[in-house]
Coordinates of C-alpha atoms and ligand atoms in Angstrom, one line a residue:
X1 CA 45.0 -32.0 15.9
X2 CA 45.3 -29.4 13.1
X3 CA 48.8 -28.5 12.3
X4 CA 50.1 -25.2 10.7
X5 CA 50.0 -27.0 7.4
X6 CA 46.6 -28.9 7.3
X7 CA 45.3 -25.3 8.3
X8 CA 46.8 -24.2 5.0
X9 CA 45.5 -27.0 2.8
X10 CA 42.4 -26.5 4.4
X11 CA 42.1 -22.7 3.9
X12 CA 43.3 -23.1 -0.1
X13 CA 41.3 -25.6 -1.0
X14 CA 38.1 -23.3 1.0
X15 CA 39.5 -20.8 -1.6
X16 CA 38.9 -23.0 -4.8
X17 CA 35.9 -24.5 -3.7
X18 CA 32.3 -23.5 -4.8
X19 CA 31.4 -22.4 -0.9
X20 CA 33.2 -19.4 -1.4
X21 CA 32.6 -18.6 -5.2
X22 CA 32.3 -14.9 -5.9
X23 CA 28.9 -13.3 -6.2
X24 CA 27.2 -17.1 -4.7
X25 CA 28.1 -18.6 -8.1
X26 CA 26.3 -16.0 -10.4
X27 CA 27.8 -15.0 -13.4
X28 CA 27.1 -11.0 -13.7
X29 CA 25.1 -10.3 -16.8
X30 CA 24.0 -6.4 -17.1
X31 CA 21.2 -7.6 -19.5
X32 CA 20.2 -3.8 -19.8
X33 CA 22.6 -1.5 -21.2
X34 CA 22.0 1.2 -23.7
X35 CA 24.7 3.0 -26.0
X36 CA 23.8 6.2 -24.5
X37 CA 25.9 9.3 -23.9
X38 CA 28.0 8.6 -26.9
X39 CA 28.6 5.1 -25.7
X40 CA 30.0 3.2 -28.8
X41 CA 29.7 -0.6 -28.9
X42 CA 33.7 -1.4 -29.3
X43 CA 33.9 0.8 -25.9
X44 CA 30.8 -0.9 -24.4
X45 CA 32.6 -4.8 -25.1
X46 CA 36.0 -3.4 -24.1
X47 CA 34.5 -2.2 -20.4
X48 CA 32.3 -5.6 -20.2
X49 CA 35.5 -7.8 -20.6
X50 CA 37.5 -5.7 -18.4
X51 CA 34.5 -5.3 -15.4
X52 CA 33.8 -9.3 -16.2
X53 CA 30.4 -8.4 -16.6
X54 CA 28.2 -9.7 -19.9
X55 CA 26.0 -7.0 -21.2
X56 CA 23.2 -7.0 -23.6
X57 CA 23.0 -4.3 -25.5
X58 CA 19.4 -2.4 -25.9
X59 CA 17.7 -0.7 -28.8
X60 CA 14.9 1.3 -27.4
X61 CA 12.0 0.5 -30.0
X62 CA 8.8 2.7 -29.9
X63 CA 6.5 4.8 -31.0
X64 CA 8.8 8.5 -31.2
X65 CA 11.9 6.0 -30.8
X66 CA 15.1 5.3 -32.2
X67 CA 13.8 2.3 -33.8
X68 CA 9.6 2.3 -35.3
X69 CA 9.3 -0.7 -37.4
X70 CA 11.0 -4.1 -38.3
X71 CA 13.7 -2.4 -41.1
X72 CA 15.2 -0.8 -37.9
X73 CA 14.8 -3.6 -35.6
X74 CA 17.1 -5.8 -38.0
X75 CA 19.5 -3.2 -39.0
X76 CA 20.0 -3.2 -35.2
X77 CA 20.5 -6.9 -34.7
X78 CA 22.3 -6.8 -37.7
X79 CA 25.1 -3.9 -36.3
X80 CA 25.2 -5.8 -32.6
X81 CA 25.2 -9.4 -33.2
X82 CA 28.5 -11.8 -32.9
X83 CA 30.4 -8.3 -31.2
X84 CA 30.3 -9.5 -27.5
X85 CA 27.3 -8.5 -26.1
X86 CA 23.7 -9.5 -26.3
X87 CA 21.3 -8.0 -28.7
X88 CA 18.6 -6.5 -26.4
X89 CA 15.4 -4.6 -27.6
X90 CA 13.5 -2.8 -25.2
X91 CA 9.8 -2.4 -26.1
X92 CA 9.2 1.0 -25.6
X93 CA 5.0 2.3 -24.5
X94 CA 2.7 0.4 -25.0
X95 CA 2.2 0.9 -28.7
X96 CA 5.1 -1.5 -29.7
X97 CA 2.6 -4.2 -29.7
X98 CA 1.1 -2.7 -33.3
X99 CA 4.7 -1.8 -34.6
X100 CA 6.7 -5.0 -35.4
X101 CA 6.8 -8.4 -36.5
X102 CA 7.5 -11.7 -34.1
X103 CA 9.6 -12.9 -36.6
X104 CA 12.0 -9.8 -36.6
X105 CA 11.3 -9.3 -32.4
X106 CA 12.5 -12.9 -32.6
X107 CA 15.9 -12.2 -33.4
X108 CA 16.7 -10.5 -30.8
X109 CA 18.6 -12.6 -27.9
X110 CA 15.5 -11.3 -25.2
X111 CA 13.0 -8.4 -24.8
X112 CA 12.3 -6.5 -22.3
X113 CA 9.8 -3.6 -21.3
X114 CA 8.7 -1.3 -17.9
X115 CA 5.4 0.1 -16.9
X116 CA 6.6 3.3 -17.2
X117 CA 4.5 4.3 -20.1
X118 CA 0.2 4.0 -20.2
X119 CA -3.2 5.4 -20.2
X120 CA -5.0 6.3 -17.0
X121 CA -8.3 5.8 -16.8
X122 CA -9.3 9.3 -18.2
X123 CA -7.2 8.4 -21.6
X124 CA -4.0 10.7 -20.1
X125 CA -0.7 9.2 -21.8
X126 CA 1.9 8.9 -19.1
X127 CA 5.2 8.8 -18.9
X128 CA 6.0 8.0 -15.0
X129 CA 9.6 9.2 -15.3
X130 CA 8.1 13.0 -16.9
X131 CA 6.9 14.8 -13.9
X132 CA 4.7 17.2 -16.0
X133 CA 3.5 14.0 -17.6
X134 CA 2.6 12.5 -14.6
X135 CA -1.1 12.8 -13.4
X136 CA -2.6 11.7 -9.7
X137 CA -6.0 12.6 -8.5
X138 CA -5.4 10.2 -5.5
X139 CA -2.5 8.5 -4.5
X140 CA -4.6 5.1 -3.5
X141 CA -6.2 5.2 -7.3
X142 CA -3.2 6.0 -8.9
X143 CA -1.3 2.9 -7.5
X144 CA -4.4 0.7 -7.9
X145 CA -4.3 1.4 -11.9
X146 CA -0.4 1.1 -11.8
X147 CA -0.2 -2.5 -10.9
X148 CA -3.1 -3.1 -12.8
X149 CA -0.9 -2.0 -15.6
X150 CA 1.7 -3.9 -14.6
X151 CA -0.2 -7.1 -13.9
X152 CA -1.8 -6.6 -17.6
X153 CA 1.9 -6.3 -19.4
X154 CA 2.8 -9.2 -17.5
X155 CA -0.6 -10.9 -18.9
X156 CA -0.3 -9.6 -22.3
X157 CA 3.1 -8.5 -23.5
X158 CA 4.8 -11.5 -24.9
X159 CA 8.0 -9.8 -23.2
X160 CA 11.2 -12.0 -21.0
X161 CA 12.1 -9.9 -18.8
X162 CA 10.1 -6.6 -16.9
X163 CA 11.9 -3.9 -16.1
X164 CA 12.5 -0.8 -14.1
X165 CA 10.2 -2.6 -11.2
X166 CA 8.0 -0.9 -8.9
X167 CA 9.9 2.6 -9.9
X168 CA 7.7 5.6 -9.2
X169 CA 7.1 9.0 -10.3
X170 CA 9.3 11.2 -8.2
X171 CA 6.2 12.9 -6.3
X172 CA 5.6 9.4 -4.9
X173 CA 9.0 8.4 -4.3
X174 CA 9.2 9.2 -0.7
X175 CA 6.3 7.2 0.1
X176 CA 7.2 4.3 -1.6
X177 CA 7.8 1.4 1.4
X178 CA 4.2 2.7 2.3
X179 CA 2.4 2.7 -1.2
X180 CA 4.1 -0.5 -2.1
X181 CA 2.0 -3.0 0.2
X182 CA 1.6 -6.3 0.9
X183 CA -1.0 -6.6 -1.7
X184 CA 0.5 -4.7 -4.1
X185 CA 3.4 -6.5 -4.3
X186 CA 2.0 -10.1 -4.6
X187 CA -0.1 -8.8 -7.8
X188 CA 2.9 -8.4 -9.7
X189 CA 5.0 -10.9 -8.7
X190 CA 2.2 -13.3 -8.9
X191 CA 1.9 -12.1 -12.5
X192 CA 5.5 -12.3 -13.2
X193 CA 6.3 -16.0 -11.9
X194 CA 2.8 -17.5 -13.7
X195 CA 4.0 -15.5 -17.3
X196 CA 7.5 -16.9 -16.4
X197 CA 8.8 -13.3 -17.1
X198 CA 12.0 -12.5 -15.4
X199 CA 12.1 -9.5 -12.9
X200 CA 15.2 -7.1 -13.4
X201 CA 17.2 -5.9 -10.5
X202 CA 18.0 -2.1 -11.3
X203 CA 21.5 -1.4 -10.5
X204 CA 20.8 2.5 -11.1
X205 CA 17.1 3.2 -9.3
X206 CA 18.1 0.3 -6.9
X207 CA 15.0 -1.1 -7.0
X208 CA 13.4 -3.4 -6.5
X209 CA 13.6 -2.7 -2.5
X210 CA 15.4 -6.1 -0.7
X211 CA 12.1 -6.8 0.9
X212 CA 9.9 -7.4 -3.0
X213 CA 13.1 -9.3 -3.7
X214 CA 13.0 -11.5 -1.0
X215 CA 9.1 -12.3 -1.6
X216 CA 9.5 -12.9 -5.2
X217 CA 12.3 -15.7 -4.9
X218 CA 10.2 -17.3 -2.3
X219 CA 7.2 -17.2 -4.6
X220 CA 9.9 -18.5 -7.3
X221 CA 10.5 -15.5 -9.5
X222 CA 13.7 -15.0 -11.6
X223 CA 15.7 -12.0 -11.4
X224 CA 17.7 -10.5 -14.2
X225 CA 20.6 -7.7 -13.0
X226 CA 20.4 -4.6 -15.0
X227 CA 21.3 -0.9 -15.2
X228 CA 19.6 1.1 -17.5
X229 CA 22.3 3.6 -18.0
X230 CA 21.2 7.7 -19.1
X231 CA 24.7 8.3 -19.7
X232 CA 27.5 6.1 -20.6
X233 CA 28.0 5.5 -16.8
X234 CA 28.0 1.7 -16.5
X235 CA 28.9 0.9 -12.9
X236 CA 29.5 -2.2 -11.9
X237 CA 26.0 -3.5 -10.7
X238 CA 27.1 -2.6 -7.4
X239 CA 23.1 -2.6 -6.1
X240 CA 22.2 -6.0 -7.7
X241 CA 25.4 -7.7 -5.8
X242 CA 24.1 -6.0 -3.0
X243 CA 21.3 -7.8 -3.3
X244 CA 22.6 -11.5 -3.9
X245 CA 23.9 -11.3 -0.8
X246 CA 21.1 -9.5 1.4
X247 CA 18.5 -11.4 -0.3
X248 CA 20.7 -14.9 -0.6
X249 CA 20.1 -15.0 -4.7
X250 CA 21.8 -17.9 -6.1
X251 CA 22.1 -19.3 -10.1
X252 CA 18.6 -21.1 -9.8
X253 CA 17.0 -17.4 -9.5
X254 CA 18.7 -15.7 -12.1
X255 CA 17.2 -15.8 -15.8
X256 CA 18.9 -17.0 -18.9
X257 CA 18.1 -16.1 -22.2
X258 CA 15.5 -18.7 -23.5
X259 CA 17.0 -19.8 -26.7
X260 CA 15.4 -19.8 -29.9
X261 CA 12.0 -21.6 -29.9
X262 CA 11.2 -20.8 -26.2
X263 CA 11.6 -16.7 -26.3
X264 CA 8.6 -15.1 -25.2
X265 CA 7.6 -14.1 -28.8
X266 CA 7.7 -17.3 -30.0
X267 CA 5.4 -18.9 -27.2
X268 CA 2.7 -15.7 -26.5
X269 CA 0.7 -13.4 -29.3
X270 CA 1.3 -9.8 -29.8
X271 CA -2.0 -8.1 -28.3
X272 CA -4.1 -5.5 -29.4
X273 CA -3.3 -2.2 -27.8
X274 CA -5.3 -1.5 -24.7
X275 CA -3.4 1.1 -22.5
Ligands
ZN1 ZN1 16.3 1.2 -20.9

């Protein structure tokens, strides 16, 4: 028979066991914060230790960017590194291919880059987040040549981590459990689990939807939590947490930085531009 007590030994040592561990064991990592909205870096390890969240911190790094060649990609690394945080650079366009070294991209901690930014078909530059720089001649089209971007960064981009997933121009934002099929969505995560690239949770889009989650860690995909702040609004990752618990994400799904030798850089060419 349980008595009072047993109950009690019972429900402490439930407490200190690994069945109940916060957030299904995952240690929170923001691996995508920027030091935006006059965001310094002090201020941006102060909040981390206080939220208990890990962030790396992003240069964006791109043609009409902070950052255009390898001088500024190590003067970045140099002002970041040993502070707290991770030293994140976020490949900006596609035009960062032809702009840096892999020796200076290697001293970052991990890449990243979205498919926010490409050629159509007709040679028109796009920037999916721009509404006036956003062009569709047909909905079906323009999604085709989206995840055929997306499948060819993937492919290409010797990047560890894709980001802002399955976002969409605004105009297309309502329709986006429609345009996002079946189809669609195996493309890219197909591409992502064969290049071993790590698919970012967005804490601030909330995206990707629970239901690409839930297919990519069946088809064995990492996730990496991130937020992608436009101000120097953190949150909390409120979305991705969310998520670990709708779409049952434990420690085995979630990426790591790789570690010198095995980033991304170091393992896959640069390409030649394409899009
Ligand atoms: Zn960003």
């Amino acid at each position: 028979m349980l008595t009072k007590y047993s109950l009690a030994v019972i429900a402490l040592s439930l407490a200190f066991c690994g069945c109940t561990a916060k957030n299904n064991g995952i240690k929170l990592v923001d691996y995508h914060v920027h030091l935006k909205g006059g965001l310094t870096l002090p201020e941006a390890v102060a909040m981390s230790k206080v939220n208990g969240i890990q962030y790396g911190i992003a240069a964006n790094c791109g043609l009409k960017f902070p950052v255009t060649d390898d001088k500024g990609l190590r003067a970045y690394v140099a002002s970041v590194k040993g502070k707290g945080a991770y030293v994140a650079m976020q490949a900006e366009g596609r035009e960062w291919v032809t702009l840096f070294s892999p020796e200076a991209i290697a001293e970052f901690d991990y890449i990243f880059s979205d498919a926010l930014t490409w050629r159509d078909h007709k040679n028109r530059r796009m920037r999916l987040w721009i509404p006036k720089e956003v062009f569709i001649d047909d909905k079906q089209q323009f999604m085709d040549m989206y995840v055929d971007r997306i499948v060819w960064i993937l492919d290409n981009e010797p990047i560890d981590i894709f980001v802002n997933p399955t976002l969409l121009p605004k105009v297309l934002a309502p329709e986006y459990d429609a345009l996002w099929t079946d189809a669609r969505m195996k493309r890219f995560i197909d591409a992502a689990v064969k290049n071993n690239i790590a698919i970012e949770i967005n804490s601030r889009f909330k995206l990707p939807k629970a239901a690409f989650i839930k297919k990519a860690k069946a088809a064995g995909a990492k996730f990496a939590f991130g937020t992608n702040n436009g101000d120097r609004e953190l949150g909390k990752l409120e979305y991705c947490i969310k998520m670990i618990d709708e779409c049952g994400l434990t420690p085995q799904d979630m990426f790591t930085p790789k570690g010198d030798g095995k980033k991304a850089i170091q393992l896959k060419k640069l390409p030649k531009l394409k899009y």
